[in-house]
């Protein structure tokens, strides 16, 4: 007997047809009937704890919970009648017995399910005369979250999120009965890259974000719908603004890219926009000092420098990976019209190859039988992608293999491979659907991935590739033409310009007159800081558009203050190659311009015609469409001859990523102080023992004359032996100072010695 | 003829049944050996079903039927013996574990074989330290004698047994909370469905049976299912150990045929009420059962009759109250117990029990108000039938039954508080 694929039932007299296995809470939505829930959540499933979703099913003597009752053929369900109303009223009365009812000072007020359901289904008076049970208030749960145990209704959504979605299992219920509290299993702080999601899951005001506490009310927030610009994933976000400042960002539950979750970087890095260090006027270097100039003068100086250059071949532009799609198109059009072939978006060590050619969709990742993470784990570069991997591994039993010195995230069972050629041997027969998640750093690895794909395609194996980086619009920058070899949509060019490495080499050789950075900070992010500094020192006119004086823009001739991703409308391309609209939550601040306005002004000064809005839109659409079918680019043709990992005797340097590293928005957001990584060096325990170092020691790492100091030594058994890992892109400890083939020397930091009495 | 029929309790107090040889001399392990050598698991299941044995842990579910729910899908199956006896008023499993550990063990082994399990577990209440030690010694003896382990009696059948000690939570007697606890998780009941028969211990098909249920199996095999089925009422047959406590002359465990009247149990087995005292009420099935009264005493003590009278025999624990009882205090003791033992995961049980308990505390403190009576009635009622497991539904029965019968005692506290307290 085969099961029918659909069942028919009646809900409050309305006939509905739902797929077999549908829960009544979901079936009721079809009948447009509301069943209140607290513990149930679409993405967490039923828990049967809160009991507020009571319904009457004819033929069953007791009220049933809608969240765990499956619709069956011919079922007759009542979501509202005297019996159901009475049951719900009872549950809500119980929930309020010990609830503090401090709605006037509760951040959740106005968007609280307890408030709403009590108003809709509850009673308006209390029968309690014994006072309320007191529980801990304002519990500091970790760096991001505060917990009010009295408001908590123990629905355990947070605990189940931590178990079923992140698989980190640090949140638990402690004690029992009316003394139940939410806590961490080890009484250690609740630290997770996804901690902020619990504040959205919490149906009441128990879990709140430190960044949002007492800041605003739902009805005082103005909401803009955007796309997160903190990494390459491009999660949809709601941006809440009050009185000209962002109060919070929230996930969009139905957003496909993010599956409705946000990482803490995306959620909490929101306050940099009104940081005091934000640039509010163009700066021009005059007698070694950056002095304020007007926008007219600034654009005039830039245009003058470009026109004064002997040849467009002596001009180059870098960056674009943080710009909107239309701005990228304007950027490349402007410089190509000017005659400059030297354009490249790849300004960080992790942005060197192929980011713009995703060949896997989110659905393919979800259905993959094997996921192979090559290089930096996406948990530290594109966290929400890591959640999608965890889902594929835990829910759909995908096999996870990590290649390289790092494991692919600690909460996921995985196999390790040192090299890509070991991967094939780890895949069982019958593995047909594979997705690579590559950090895009080492072109050699990219070539090996490309070779495997070709080899496998003849054996009926399909392998997609996702290139995950921290750069928000890497995909767009490449697909829309900020590339030395391709125009928009991977249109091959008659002749290639210089890539980033070539541009820096030309700069060092005195072959460039003007170099502009468009939202780029290569002094911190390029794999070798000294090359960039030497190039900048020799190029007469360096322009940087940025929000802040960064390690790069502080060295520029002309610094132009621009708008952040929260301050302009447009589209960005997400990790899966789709254009995502962004609605400005805030106006461009006084004194700054959007990159688009800057480019238009420069074009006018140069008398170059840029494409109009309509043609930009159609160009964007065509280019992204073409990009989707472009073959994987490993950067081989451009990056040949440049070795990322030089031959170095002894200890090898590995660069770990941290989502809160970087010299831009994260470094200029004072409200995420506690989340920024401390400078650390990590060794595998046996290597540390051999070298004679113990965890916690303060160490300096030297390579030739360069050194990075005051690193706290950590041990991590998942790291490869004879490797020392530093967090990349950390302003106070820039690991890119140590690039080269000089042997690494690890020494204990010399602290001031006590002066003998 | 005495109402007391020692079957499971035979020899207790006379023989050292903890000793393997003594147990064997009484016919011990013969049925297990016979089952393995001569009977298929299906035959053991069939005999269990035909005996009409119903679960002795409280719910009274037919044992054979419970076993028959296991799917034949090739997955490993587990037999779990529930020895987390903690219902106030019940102390029979405690005795069986300490006095006849081999009988319990043989029952578990037979049950495991009957469902085709190769790994059985016994979950022993944490406080039963002595029982645990005795049972462990019995297990060691049985293992040495070849009753537990691999290739038993050369039949090729492997059967392992793991002892697990609880950590002191009443809720772990609920079968799915027990399974969670056994897996090392927090002891809270699971959402059902899925039921343990499909996804039990470690997500595998699992049967959880009470100690007394399993200990009955060797006797059913020895004497035949008909012997068991013909005793007592047709739908509630067999022998049952009844733990009688409270205001009787001789509290204790008494094994009788189901269907014996409560009056016989109290008067004949337990020696009647204390001298000069009058019977007022009885809880026929432990703390979670509603009280029955004088007019019910001649009812047959069996699952269905007592259920029909509005209570239950549960695990067979009669708590008898005489005319010295302050039923407000008694209700407070019962409610406070359940409020304290609530795991807290579902709303009505977590909040309702605590509310009623605090209200009764205040009433007993002399600070009651007349409206409290209404709260006691309605709060108890509105927390019933809405819970994830049976614990939350256990608060109301006793409270409601004594409140209905002895409302004057409650009223006295709230109308003239100080007088009642004095």
Short mmCIF file of C-alpha atoms in Angstrom, two decimals, chain A residues 209-590:
data_model
loop_
_atom_site.label_atom_id
_atom_site.label_comp_id
_atom_site.label_asym_id
_atom_site.label_seq_id
_atom_site.Cartn_x
_atom_site.Cartn_y
_atom_site.Cartn_z
CA UNK A 209 21.43 41.65 22.54
CA UNK A 210 23.80 43.83 24.50
CA UNK A 211 23.94 46.17 21.53
CA UNK A 212 20.17 46.71 21.51
CA UNK A 213 19.27 46.77 25.20
CA UNK A 214 17.23 49.83 26.13
CA UNK A 215 18.06 51.40 22.78
CA UNK A 216 14.75 51.55 21.03
CA UNK A 217 11.22 50.27 20.66
CA UNK A 218 9.89 48.39 17.73
CA UNK A 219 7.53 51.20 16.83
CA UNK A 220 10.29 53.79 16.95
CA UNK A 221 12.42 51.91 14.46
CA UNK A 222 12.23 52.66 10.78
CA UNK A 223 13.01 49.53 8.80
CA UNK A 224 14.99 49.19 5.58
CA UNK A 225 15.43 45.88 3.78
CA UNK A 226 18.96 45.19 2.71
CA UNK A 227 21.64 42.65 2.23
CA UNK A 228 24.47 42.19 4.69
CA UNK A 229 27.78 43.60 3.45
CA UNK A 230 30.04 41.95 6.02
CA UNK A 231 31.06 38.92 3.98
CA UNK A 232 30.53 37.27 0.64
CA UNK A 233 27.40 35.32 1.60
CA UNK A 234 25.06 38.29 1.29
CA UNK A 235 22.33 37.37 3.78
CA UNK A 236 19.13 39.34 3.57
CA UNK A 237 18.74 41.68 6.54
CA UNK A 238 16.25 44.07 7.98
CA UNK A 239 17.99 47.24 9.10
CA UNK A 240 16.25 49.09 11.92
CA UNK A 241 17.05 52.77 12.22
CA UNK A 242 16.05 55.30 14.83
CA UNK A 243 16.94 58.98 14.77
CA UNK A 244 19.62 58.59 12.15
CA UNK A 245 21.39 55.64 13.73
CA UNK A 246 21.12 51.92 13.18
CA UNK A 247 19.71 50.28 16.29
CA UNK A 248 19.88 46.69 15.10
CA UNK A 249 19.80 44.34 12.17
CA UNK A 250 17.43 41.40 12.05
CA UNK A 251 17.27 38.32 9.90
CA UNK A 252 14.65 37.84 7.24
CA UNK A 253 13.07 34.49 8.13
CA UNK A 254 12.14 33.57 4.57
CA UNK A 255 15.47 34.66 3.09
CA UNK A 256 16.81 31.81 0.99
CA UNK A 257 20.48 32.79 1.09
CA UNK A 258 20.73 32.79 4.87
CA UNK A 259 17.95 30.31 5.68
CA UNK A 260 16.81 33.02 8.07
CA UNK A 261 19.92 33.09 10.28
CA UNK A 262 22.54 35.76 10.73
CA UNK A 263 26.06 35.51 12.06
CA UNK A 264 27.20 37.82 14.82
CA UNK A 265 29.45 39.82 12.51
CA UNK A 266 26.54 40.60 10.25
CA UNK A 267 24.26 41.31 13.16
CA UNK A 268 26.49 43.34 15.41
CA UNK A 269 28.89 45.30 13.19
CA UNK A 270 26.45 48.16 12.66
CA UNK A 271 27.73 51.13 14.64
CA UNK A 272 30.84 52.04 12.66
CA UNK A 273 28.82 54.54 10.62
CA UNK A 274 28.67 57.11 13.40
CA UNK A 275 32.10 56.42 14.80
CA UNK A 276 34.03 59.59 15.57
CA UNK A 277 36.84 58.43 13.31
CA UNK A 278 34.53 58.36 10.28
CA UNK A 279 35.90 60.57 7.49
CA UNK A 280 33.68 63.53 6.76
CA UNK A 281 35.73 65.54 4.31
CA UNK A 282 38.22 64.82 1.53
CA UNK A 283 41.85 64.90 2.65
CA UNK A 284 44.85 65.85 0.53
CA UNK A 285 48.49 65.29 1.41
CA UNK A 286 50.23 68.60 1.54
CA UNK A 287 53.77 68.79 2.92
CA UNK A 288 53.46 65.29 4.39
CA UNK A 289 50.23 66.22 6.17
CA UNK A 290 46.71 65.23 5.22
CA UNK A 291 44.73 68.47 5.07
CA UNK A 292 41.05 69.07 4.41
CA UNK A 293 40.05 70.06 0.89
CA UNK A 294 36.69 70.59 -0.79
CA UNK A 295 35.15 67.91 -2.96
CA UNK A 296 35.59 70.10 -6.04
CA UNK A 297 39.28 70.48 -5.32
CA UNK A 298 39.65 66.81 -4.53
CA UNK A 299 38.06 65.63 -7.77
CA UNK A 300 39.98 68.31 -9.65
CA UNK A 301 43.30 67.15 -8.19
CA UNK A 302 42.55 63.55 -9.08
CA UNK A 303 41.49 64.40 -12.65
CA UNK A 304 44.55 66.59 -13.02
CA UNK A 305 46.83 63.77 -11.88
CA UNK A 306 45.22 61.37 -14.34
CA UNK A 307 45.46 63.81 -17.22
CA UNK A 308 49.04 64.64 -16.33
CA UNK A 309 50.04 61.01 -16.56
CA UNK A 310 52.13 60.21 -19.60
CA UNK A 311 49.95 57.25 -20.53
CA UNK A 312 46.81 55.47 -19.28
CA UNK A 313 49.15 52.47 -18.99
CA UNK A 314 50.68 54.28 -15.99
CA UNK A 315 47.30 54.35 -14.20
CA UNK A 316 45.70 51.54 -12.20
CA UNK A 317 42.61 50.98 -10.04
CA UNK A 318 42.16 48.34 -7.34
CA UNK A 319 39.19 47.22 -5.30
CA UNK A 320 35.51 47.31 -5.94
CA UNK A 321 34.63 44.23 -3.92
CA UNK A 322 32.73 46.34 -1.40
CA UNK A 323 30.87 48.42 -3.95
CA UNK A 324 27.37 48.02 -5.29
CA UNK A 325 26.98 46.24 -8.62
CA UNK A 326 26.22 49.44 -10.51
CA UNK A 327 29.20 51.18 -8.96
CA UNK A 328 31.49 48.38 -10.07
CA UNK A 329 30.20 48.75 -13.61
CA UNK A 330 30.78 52.52 -13.44
CA UNK A 331 34.26 52.01 -12.00
CA UNK A 332 35.46 49.68 -14.72
CA UNK A 333 33.72 51.69 -17.44
CA UNK A 334 35.39 54.90 -16.29
CA UNK A 335 38.90 53.50 -16.22
CA UNK A 336 38.52 51.44 -19.37
CA UNK A 337 37.18 54.55 -21.17
CA UNK A 338 40.18 56.42 -19.87
CA UNK A 339 42.32 53.70 -21.47
CA UNK A 340 43.52 51.96 -18.33
CA UNK A 341 43.72 48.17 -18.57
CA UNK A 342 45.08 47.65 -15.05
CA UNK A 343 41.99 46.86 -13.00
CA UNK A 344 41.70 44.24 -10.31
CA UNK A 345 39.37 43.66 -7.39
CA UNK A 346 41.59 41.05 -5.72
CA UNK A 347 43.28 43.06 -3.02
CA UNK A 348 43.38 40.59 -0.14
CA UNK A 349 45.22 37.36 0.19
CA UNK A 350 41.88 35.61 0.32
CA UNK A 351 40.56 37.21 -2.81
CA UNK A 352 42.93 36.11 -5.41
CA UNK A 353 41.17 33.69 -7.60
CA UNK A 354 37.89 32.81 -9.04
CA UNK A 355 35.50 34.28 -6.53
CA UNK A 356 33.20 35.48 -9.25
CA UNK A 357 32.34 32.12 -10.65
CA UNK A 358 30.27 30.19 -8.20
CA UNK A 359 29.26 26.98 -9.78
CA UNK A 360 27.12 25.65 -6.96
CA UNK A 361 23.76 26.81 -5.72
CA UNK A 362 22.60 26.72 -2.13
CA UNK A 363 20.29 23.85 -3.06
CA UNK A 364 23.24 21.91 -4.44
CA UNK A 365 25.16 22.49 -1.22
CA UNK A 366 22.17 21.32 0.78
CA UNK A 367 21.85 18.13 -1.26
CA UNK A 368 25.56 17.40 -1.58
CA UNK A 369 26.74 13.94 -0.59
CA UNK A 370 30.19 15.31 0.13
CA UNK A 371 31.38 18.79 0.99
CA UNK A 372 35.06 19.50 0.68
CA UNK A 373 36.36 22.56 2.48
CA UNK A 374 39.68 23.70 1.08
CA UNK A 375 41.72 26.16 3.11
CA UNK A 376 40.33 28.66 5.57
CA UNK A 377 37.11 27.28 7.09
CA UNK A 378 34.04 29.28 6.09
CA UNK A 379 33.14 29.46 9.78
CA UNK A 380 35.75 32.21 9.94
CA UNK A 381 35.16 33.90 6.62
CA UNK A 382 31.52 33.42 5.73
CA UNK A 383 29.83 32.00 8.86
CA UNK A 384 26.30 31.53 7.58
CA UNK A 385 27.70 29.31 4.84
CA UNK A 386 29.11 27.18 7.64
CA UNK A 387 25.60 26.82 9.08
CA UNK A 388 24.45 25.56 5.69
CA UNK A 389 27.30 23.04 5.75
CA UNK A 390 26.35 21.91 9.26
CA UNK A 391 22.80 21.43 8.07
CA UNK A 392 23.92 19.34 5.12
CA UNK A 393 26.19 17.25 7.35
CA UNK A 394 23.86 16.71 10.30
CA UNK A 395 20.50 16.66 8.62
CA UNK A 396 21.31 15.19 5.23
CA UNK A 397 24.33 13.15 6.26
CA UNK A 398 26.74 14.78 3.86
CA UNK A 399 30.35 13.75 4.30
CA UNK A 400 32.62 16.63 5.26
CA UNK A 401 36.28 16.66 4.33
CA UNK A 402 38.62 19.51 5.16
CA UNK A 403 41.81 20.04 3.23
CA UNK A 404 44.65 22.11 4.60
CA UNK A 405 45.99 23.10 7.97
CA UNK A 406 42.65 23.97 9.57
CA UNK A 407 39.64 21.87 10.49
CA UNK A 408 36.35 23.04 9.02
CA UNK A 409 34.74 24.15 12.25
CA UNK A 410 34.84 22.33 15.55
CA UNK A 411 31.23 21.24 15.94
CA UNK A 412 31.13 19.20 12.75
CA UNK A 413 32.41 15.65 12.37
CA UNK A 414 34.80 15.61 9.47
CA UNK A 415 37.67 13.86 7.80
CA UNK A 416 40.95 15.62 7.27
CA UNK A 417 43.17 15.56 4.24
CA UNK A 418 46.52 17.26 3.91
CA UNK A 419 46.29 17.59 0.13
CA UNK A 420 43.55 17.65 -2.48
CA UNK A 421 44.76 14.49 -4.18
CA UNK A 422 43.92 12.58 -0.98
CA UNK A 423 40.27 13.57 -1.23
CA UNK A 424 39.24 11.11 -3.92
CA UNK A 425 40.35 8.21 -1.73
CA UNK A 426 38.07 9.37 1.10
CA UNK A 427 34.92 9.44 -0.99
CA UNK A 428 32.91 6.24 -0.94
CA UNK A 429 31.66 4.76 -4.20
CA UNK A 430 28.42 6.26 -5.28
CA UNK A 431 29.33 9.77 -4.18
CA UNK A 432 28.01 11.78 -7.08
CA UNK A 433 27.09 15.18 -5.75
CA UNK A 434 30.03 17.12 -4.37
CA UNK A 435 30.54 20.76 -3.48
CA UNK A 436 33.91 22.37 -2.87
CA UNK A 437 34.06 25.34 -0.53
CA UNK A 438 37.31 27.07 -1.33
CA UNK A 439 38.90 30.11 0.28
CA UNK A 440 40.25 31.21 -3.10
CA UNK A 441 43.70 31.85 -1.70
CA UNK A 442 46.10 29.48 -3.36
CA UNK A 443 45.76 29.33 -7.16
CA UNK A 444 47.58 26.01 -7.17
CA UNK A 445 44.77 24.51 -5.07
CA UNK A 446 42.26 26.12 -7.41
CA UNK A 447 43.88 24.41 -10.36
CA UNK A 448 43.78 21.09 -8.56
CA UNK A 449 40.09 21.56 -7.80
CA UNK A 450 39.44 22.40 -11.44
CA UNK A 451 41.35 19.31 -12.57
CA UNK A 452 39.42 17.06 -10.20
CA UNK A 453 36.14 18.48 -11.49
CA UNK A 454 37.08 17.73 -15.07
CA UNK A 455 38.27 14.25 -14.15
CA UNK A 456 35.13 13.51 -12.12
CA UNK A 457 32.70 14.83 -14.71
CA UNK A 458 33.62 11.90 -16.94
CA UNK A 459 32.75 9.53 -14.06
CA UNK A 460 29.29 10.92 -13.49
CA UNK A 461 30.34 13.02 -10.53
CA UNK A 462 29.33 16.64 -10.41
CA UNK A 463 31.31 19.02 -8.27
CA UNK A 464 30.35 22.64 -7.73
CA UNK A 465 32.61 25.24 -6.20
CA UNK A 466 31.78 28.05 -3.81
CA UNK A 467 34.47 30.61 -3.11
CA UNK A 468 33.82 32.05 0.33
CA UNK A 469 35.59 35.23 1.39
CA UNK A 470 35.05 38.12 3.75
CA UNK A 471 34.63 40.56 0.88
CA UNK A 472 30.98 41.46 0.44
CA UNK A 473 30.71 41.81 -3.30
CA UNK A 474 33.66 39.74 -4.52
CA UNK A 475 31.38 37.81 -6.84
CA UNK A 476 30.01 41.02 -8.35
CA UNK A 477 33.39 42.70 -8.65
CA UNK A 478 34.75 39.90 -10.77
CA UNK A 479 31.65 39.12 -12.76
CA UNK A 480 31.10 42.80 -13.53
CA UNK A 481 34.52 43.44 -14.90
CA UNK A 482 36.95 44.62 -12.21
CA UNK A 483 39.38 42.15 -13.63
CA UNK A 484 42.50 42.62 -15.78
CA UNK A 485 41.47 39.98 -18.32
CA UNK A 486 37.71 40.25 -18.48
CA UNK A 487 35.05 42.84 -18.96
CA UNK A 488 31.54 42.49 -17.51
CA UNK A 489 30.18 38.96 -17.81
CA UNK A 490 33.64 37.51 -18.43
CA UNK A 491 33.93 39.15 -21.84
CA UNK A 492 37.51 38.34 -22.79
CA UNK A 493 39.58 41.44 -23.52
CA UNK A 494 41.86 41.87 -26.47
CA UNK A 495 44.78 42.31 -24.15
CA UNK A 496 45.05 41.82 -20.44
CA UNK A 497 46.12 44.46 -18.01
CA UNK A 498 48.21 43.93 -14.92
CA UNK A 499 46.69 42.08 -12.02
CA UNK A 500 47.11 43.21 -8.43
CA UNK A 501 50.53 41.63 -8.04
CA UNK A 502 51.60 43.15 -11.33
CA UNK A 503 50.25 46.55 -10.34
CA UNK A 504 52.23 46.56 -7.11
CA UNK A 505 55.33 45.37 -8.97
CA UNK A 506 54.90 48.14 -11.53
CA UNK A 507 54.42 50.63 -8.72
CA UNK A 508 57.63 49.53 -7.04
CA UNK A 509 59.42 49.83 -10.36
CA UNK A 510 58.24 53.43 -10.78
CA UNK A 511 56.00 52.56 -13.71
CA UNK A 512 52.76 53.96 -12.29
CA UNK A 513 51.68 57.58 -11.86
CA UNK A 514 48.21 57.18 -10.36
CA UNK A 515 46.79 54.30 -8.38
CA UNK A 516 43.35 54.41 -6.83
CA UNK A 517 41.90 52.11 -4.16
CA UNK A 518 38.14 51.77 -4.10
CA UNK A 519 37.27 50.37 -0.71
CA UNK A 520 40.48 48.38 -0.37
CA UNK A 521 43.06 48.05 2.36
CA UNK A 522 45.88 45.94 0.91
CA UNK A 523 48.52 47.18 3.38
CA UNK A 524 46.66 45.00 5.88
CA UNK A 525 45.12 42.38 3.61
CA UNK A 526 47.66 41.68 0.87
CA UNK A 527 49.80 38.68 1.72
CA UNK A 528 53.01 40.74 1.80
CA UNK A 529 52.73 44.17 3.41
CA UNK A 530 56.20 45.29 2.39
CA UNK A 531 55.46 45.07 -1.35
CA UNK A 532 52.40 47.28 -0.94
CA UNK A 533 54.19 49.84 1.19
CA UNK A 534 57.10 50.03 -1.23
CA UNK A 535 54.72 50.48 -4.16
CA UNK A 536 52.75 53.21 -2.38
CA UNK A 537 55.95 55.04 -1.51
CA UNK A 538 56.94 55.25 -5.17
CA UNK A 539 53.60 56.05 -6.83
CA UNK A 540 53.23 59.85 -6.99
CA UNK A 541 49.45 60.02 -6.71
CA UNK A 542 47.53 57.44 -4.66
CA UNK A 543 43.80 57.82 -4.14
CA UNK A 544 41.74 55.92 -1.58
CA UNK A 545 37.98 56.00 -1.17
CA UNK A 546 37.10 54.77 2.30
CA UNK A 547 35.07 55.34 5.43
CA UNK A 548 38.12 55.67 7.65
CA UNK A 549 41.82 56.30 7.65
CA UNK A 550 42.95 52.70 7.34
CA UNK A 551 46.42 51.20 7.11
CA UNK A 552 46.24 51.95 3.38
CA UNK A 553 44.27 55.18 3.10
CA UNK A 554 46.48 56.88 5.68
CA UNK A 555 49.32 56.51 3.17
CA UNK A 556 47.35 57.94 0.24
CA UNK A 557 47.78 61.29 -1.48
CA UNK A 558 44.06 61.86 -1.64
CA UNK A 559 41.49 60.30 0.68
CA UNK A 560 37.83 60.52 -0.27
CA UNK A 561 35.12 59.84 2.33
CA UNK A 562 32.40 57.63 0.95
CA UNK A 563 29.12 56.07 1.99
CA UNK A 564 28.75 52.71 3.72
CA UNK A 565 26.56 49.87 2.49
CA UNK A 566 23.85 51.04 4.89
CA UNK A 567 23.77 54.45 3.22
CA UNK A 568 23.04 53.79 -0.41
CA UNK A 569 20.58 51.99 -2.60
CA UNK A 570 21.63 49.42 -5.12
CA UNK A 571 22.32 45.75 -5.52
CA UNK A 572 25.09 43.44 -4.44
CA UNK A 573 25.80 39.94 -5.67
CA UNK A 574 25.59 37.17 -3.13
CA UNK A 575 27.74 34.07 -2.85
CA UNK A 576 25.49 32.23 -5.26
CA UNK A 577 25.70 34.85 -7.99
CA UNK A 578 22.34 36.48 -7.44
CA UNK A 579 21.85 40.22 -7.34
CA UNK A 580 20.34 41.26 -4.02
CA UNK A 581 18.66 44.64 -3.60
CA UNK A 582 19.82 46.92 -0.82
CA UNK A 583 17.69 49.71 0.49
CA UNK A 584 19.48 52.60 2.19
CA UNK A 585 18.62 52.72 5.86
CA UNK A 586 20.48 55.98 6.36
CA UNK A 587 21.34 58.99 4.20
CA UNK A 588 24.90 59.55 3.04
CA UNK A 589 26.42 61.56 5.89
CA UNK A 590 27.29 65.20 5.38
#
